[in-house]
XYZ file of C-alpha atoms in Angstrom:
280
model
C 26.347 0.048 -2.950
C 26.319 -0.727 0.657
C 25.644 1.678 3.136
C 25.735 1.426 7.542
C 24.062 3.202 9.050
C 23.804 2.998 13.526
C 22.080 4.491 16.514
C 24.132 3.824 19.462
C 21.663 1.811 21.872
C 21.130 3.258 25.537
C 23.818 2.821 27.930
C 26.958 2.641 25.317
C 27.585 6.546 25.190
C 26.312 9.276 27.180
C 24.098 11.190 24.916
C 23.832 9.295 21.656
C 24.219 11.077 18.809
C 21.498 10.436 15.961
C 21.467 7.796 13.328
C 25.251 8.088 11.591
C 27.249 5.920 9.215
C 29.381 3.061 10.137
C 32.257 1.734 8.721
C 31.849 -1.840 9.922
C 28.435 -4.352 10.426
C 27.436 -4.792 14.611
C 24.298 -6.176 15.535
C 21.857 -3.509 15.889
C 22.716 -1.708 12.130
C 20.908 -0.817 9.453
C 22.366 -2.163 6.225
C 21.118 0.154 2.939
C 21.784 -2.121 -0.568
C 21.148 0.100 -3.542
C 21.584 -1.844 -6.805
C 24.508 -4.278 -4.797
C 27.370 -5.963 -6.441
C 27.326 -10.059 -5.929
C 29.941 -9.571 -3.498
C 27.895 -6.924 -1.766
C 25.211 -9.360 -1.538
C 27.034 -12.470 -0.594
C 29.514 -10.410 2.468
C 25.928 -9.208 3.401
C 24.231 -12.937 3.644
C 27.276 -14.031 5.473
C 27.619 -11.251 7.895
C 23.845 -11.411 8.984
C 22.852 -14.982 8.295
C 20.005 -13.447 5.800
C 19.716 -15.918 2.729
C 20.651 -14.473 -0.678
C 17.372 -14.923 -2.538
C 15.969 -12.702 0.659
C 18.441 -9.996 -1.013
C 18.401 -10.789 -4.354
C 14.220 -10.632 -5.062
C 13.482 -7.204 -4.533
C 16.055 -6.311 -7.195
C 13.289 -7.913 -9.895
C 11.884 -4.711 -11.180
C 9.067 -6.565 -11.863
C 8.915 -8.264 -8.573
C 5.595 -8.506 -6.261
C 4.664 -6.682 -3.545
C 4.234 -9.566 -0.412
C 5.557 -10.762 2.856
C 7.230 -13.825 3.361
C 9.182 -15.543 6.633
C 11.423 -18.191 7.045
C 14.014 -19.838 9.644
C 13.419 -16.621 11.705
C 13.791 -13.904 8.718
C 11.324 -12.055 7.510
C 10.533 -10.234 4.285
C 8.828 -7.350 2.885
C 8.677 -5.975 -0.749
C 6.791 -2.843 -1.305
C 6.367 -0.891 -4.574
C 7.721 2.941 -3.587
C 7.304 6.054 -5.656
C 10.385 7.508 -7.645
C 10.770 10.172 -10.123
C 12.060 9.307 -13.899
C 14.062 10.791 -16.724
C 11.355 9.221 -18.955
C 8.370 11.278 -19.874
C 6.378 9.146 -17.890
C 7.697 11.297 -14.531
C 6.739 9.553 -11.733
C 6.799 5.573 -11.316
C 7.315 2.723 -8.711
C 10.234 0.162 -7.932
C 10.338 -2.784 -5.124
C 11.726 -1.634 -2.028
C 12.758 -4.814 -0.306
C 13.188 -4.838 3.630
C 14.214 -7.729 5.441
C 14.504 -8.637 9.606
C 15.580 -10.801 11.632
C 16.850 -10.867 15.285
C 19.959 -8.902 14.847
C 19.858 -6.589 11.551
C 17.545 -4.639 9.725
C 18.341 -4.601 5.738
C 17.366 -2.564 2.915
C 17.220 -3.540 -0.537
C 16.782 -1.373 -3.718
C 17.804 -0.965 -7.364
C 17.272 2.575 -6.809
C 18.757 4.996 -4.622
C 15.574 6.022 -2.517
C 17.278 8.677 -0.562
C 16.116 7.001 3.012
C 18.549 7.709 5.422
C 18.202 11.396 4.671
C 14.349 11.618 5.872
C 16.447 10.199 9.393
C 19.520 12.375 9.059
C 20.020 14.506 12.009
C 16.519 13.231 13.928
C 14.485 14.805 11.682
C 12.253 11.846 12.281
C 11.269 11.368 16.432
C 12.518 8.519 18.457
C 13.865 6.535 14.552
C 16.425 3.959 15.729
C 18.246 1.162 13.547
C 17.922 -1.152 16.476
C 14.110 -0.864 16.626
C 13.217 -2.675 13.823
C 9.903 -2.688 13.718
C 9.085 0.932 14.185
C 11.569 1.660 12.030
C 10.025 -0.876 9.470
C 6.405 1.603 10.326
C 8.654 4.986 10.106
C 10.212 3.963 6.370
C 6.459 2.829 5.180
C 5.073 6.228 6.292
C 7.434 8.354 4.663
C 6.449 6.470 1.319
C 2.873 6.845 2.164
C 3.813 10.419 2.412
C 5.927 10.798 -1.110
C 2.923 8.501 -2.893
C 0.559 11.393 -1.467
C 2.749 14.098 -2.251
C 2.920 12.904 -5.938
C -0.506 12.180 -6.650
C -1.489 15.701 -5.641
C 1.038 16.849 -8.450
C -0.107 14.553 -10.826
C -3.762 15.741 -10.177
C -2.667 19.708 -10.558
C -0.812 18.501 -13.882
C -4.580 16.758 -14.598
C -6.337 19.358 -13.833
C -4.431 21.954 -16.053
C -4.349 19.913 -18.702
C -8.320 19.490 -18.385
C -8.558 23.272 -18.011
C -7.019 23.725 -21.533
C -8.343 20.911 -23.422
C -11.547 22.518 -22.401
C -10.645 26.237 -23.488
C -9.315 24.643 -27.021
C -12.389 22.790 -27.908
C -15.215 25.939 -26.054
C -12.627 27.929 -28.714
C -13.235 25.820 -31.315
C -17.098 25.431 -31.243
C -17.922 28.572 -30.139
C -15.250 31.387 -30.403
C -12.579 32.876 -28.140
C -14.930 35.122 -27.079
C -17.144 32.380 -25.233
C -13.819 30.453 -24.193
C -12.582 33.144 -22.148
C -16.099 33.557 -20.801
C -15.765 29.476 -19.434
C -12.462 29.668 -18.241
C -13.333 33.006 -16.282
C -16.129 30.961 -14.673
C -14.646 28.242 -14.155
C -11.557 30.399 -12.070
C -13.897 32.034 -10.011
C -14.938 28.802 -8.915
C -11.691 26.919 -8.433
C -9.355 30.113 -7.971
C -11.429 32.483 -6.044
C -8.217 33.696 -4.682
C -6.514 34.584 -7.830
C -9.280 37.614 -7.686
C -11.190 35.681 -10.420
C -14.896 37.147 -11.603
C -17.546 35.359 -9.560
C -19.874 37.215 -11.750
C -19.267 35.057 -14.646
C -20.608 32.209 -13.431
C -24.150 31.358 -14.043
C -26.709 32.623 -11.403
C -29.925 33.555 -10.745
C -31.246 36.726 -8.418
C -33.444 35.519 -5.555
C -35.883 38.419 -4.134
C -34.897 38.779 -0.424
C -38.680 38.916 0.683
C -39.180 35.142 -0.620
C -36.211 34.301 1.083
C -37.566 35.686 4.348
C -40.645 33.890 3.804
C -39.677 30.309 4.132
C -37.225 28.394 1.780
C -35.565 24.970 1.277
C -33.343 23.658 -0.686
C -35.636 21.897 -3.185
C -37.589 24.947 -3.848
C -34.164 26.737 -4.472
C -32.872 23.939 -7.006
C -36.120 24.011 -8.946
C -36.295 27.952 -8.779
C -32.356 28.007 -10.113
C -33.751 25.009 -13.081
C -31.041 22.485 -11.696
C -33.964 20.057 -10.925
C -37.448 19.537 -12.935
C -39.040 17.769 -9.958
C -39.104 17.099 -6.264
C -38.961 13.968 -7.250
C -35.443 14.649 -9.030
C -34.158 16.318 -6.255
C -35.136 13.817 -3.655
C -33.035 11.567 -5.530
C -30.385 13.218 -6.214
C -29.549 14.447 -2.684
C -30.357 10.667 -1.380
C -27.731 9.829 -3.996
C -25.200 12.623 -2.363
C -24.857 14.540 -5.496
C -26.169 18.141 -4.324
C -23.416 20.453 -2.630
C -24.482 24.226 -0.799
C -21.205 26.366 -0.178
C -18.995 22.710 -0.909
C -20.791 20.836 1.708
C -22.349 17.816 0.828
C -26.612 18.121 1.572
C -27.832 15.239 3.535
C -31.959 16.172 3.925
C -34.016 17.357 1.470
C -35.772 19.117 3.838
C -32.836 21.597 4.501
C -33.886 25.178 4.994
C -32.341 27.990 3.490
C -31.482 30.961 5.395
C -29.353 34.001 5.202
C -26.668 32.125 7.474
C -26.116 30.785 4.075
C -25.490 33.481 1.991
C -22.038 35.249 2.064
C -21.301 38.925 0.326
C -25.271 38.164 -1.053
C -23.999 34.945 -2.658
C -24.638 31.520 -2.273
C -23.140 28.450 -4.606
C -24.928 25.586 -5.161
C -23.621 22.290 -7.057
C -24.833 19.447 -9.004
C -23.802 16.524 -9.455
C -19.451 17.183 -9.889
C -19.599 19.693 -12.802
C -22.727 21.654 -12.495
C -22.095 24.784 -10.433
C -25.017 27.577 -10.030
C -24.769 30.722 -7.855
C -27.473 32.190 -6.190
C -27.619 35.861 -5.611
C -29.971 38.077 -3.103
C -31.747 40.683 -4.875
């Protein structure tokens, strides 16, 4: 299929409208090829002076990602996210733009919905005779999509984690124990859902030792997350010791009632070990 799309360049109507169709090539257009016929592909070569096998490679499913020029052309395949009927939801095909001094061209086997993230300039200052930034504009919204998909697939991970580890806690040691874990593990990761911070494991810290001078190695060895100084030297060198989700740089760090919020304070080793600490 072969779509035209056109922004009317300064000076040819008052106003312009935003990017529209076009029922006819001009110089200046943006020509969208989703899976084209021969014909489509050959009228397209001829009307732009773009050589076929620029046209025809990004329809390889397989094809690489790479830039090439030649005689004044140039070409760009990138692998773009899409979303499948297969059980394997999300995947990639080539997305194949090419340039030269007059056009800007498209190429796809799949229909990548592009000139709707343009439609009605939703996207600032987008222009099919500014090739380039339009080139820029078309990579970002991928960027965004790829982004946008990998958060899903790491909320599908994550909930899939989350119940592979309530099945085997339930197998070992009782549904008793796994609904202890997962409540835990919500008040850490769901504090929001109103989960039970109380659940998670903790240890009471009298107020007067707090008051009397504290850092953060004394409080990992008091809470048994390190055996030495020595340990814990290490371990915060090696960025692997977290207060309230921020990463501990000295092991020198005081500990103060700054802190501490409703009484509680979370410390975390390492990415799985998580240890509150409550002021008596």
């Amino acid at each position: 299929m072969l779509t035209i799309y056109r922004t009317p360049q300064p000076g040819q109507v008052d106003n312009p409208p935003a990017m529209q169709q076009a029922a006819t090539m001009q110089k200046g257009d943006w020509l969208n090829l989703v899976n084209p016929t021969p014909e489509e592909i050959r009228l397209v070569s001829e009307q732009t002076g773009i050589a076929e096998e620029f046209i025809r490679y990004p329809l390889d499913d397989e094809e690489l990602a790479r830039v090439e020029t030649e005689d004044g052309q140039i070409l760009i395949i990138v692998d773009v996210p899409v979303i499948t009927d297969s059980p394997v939801i999300y995947d990639t095909t080539p997305l194949g733009i090419v340039l030269n001094d007059d056009f800007f061209v498209t190429i796809s086997l799949n229909q990548l919905d592009l000139y709707n993230s343009f439609a009605g300039g939703r996207v600032r200052s987008a222009a099919t005779f500014k090739k380039t930034r339009l080139t820029l504009q078309i990579l970002q919204i991928q960027t965004n999509i790829y982004l946008k998909f990998l958060r899903d697939i790491n909320r599908r991970y994550e909930a899939l984690e989350a119940r592979l580890a309530y099945e085997v806690t339930k197998l070992v040691h009782g549904e008793a124990e796994a609904e202890k874990a997962q409540a835990a593990a919500q008040a850490l990761f769901a504090p929001q859902a109103g989960a039970n911070a109380a659940e998670l494991p903790g240890t009471e810290l009298p107020a007067a030792e707090l008051a009397n001078g504290l850092d953060i190695l004394a409080l990992l060895s008091k809470c048994g997350l390190i055996k030495s100084n020595g340990e814990g030297r290490r371990l915060i060198a090696d960025g692997g010791v977290y207060l309230n989700n921020e990463r501990v740089a000295e092991h020198t760090r005081p500990i103060s009632e700054a802190d501490f919020s409703n009484g509680r304070l979370l410390l975390r080793k390492g990415k799985k070990v998580y240890h509150q600490v409550i002021i008596k």
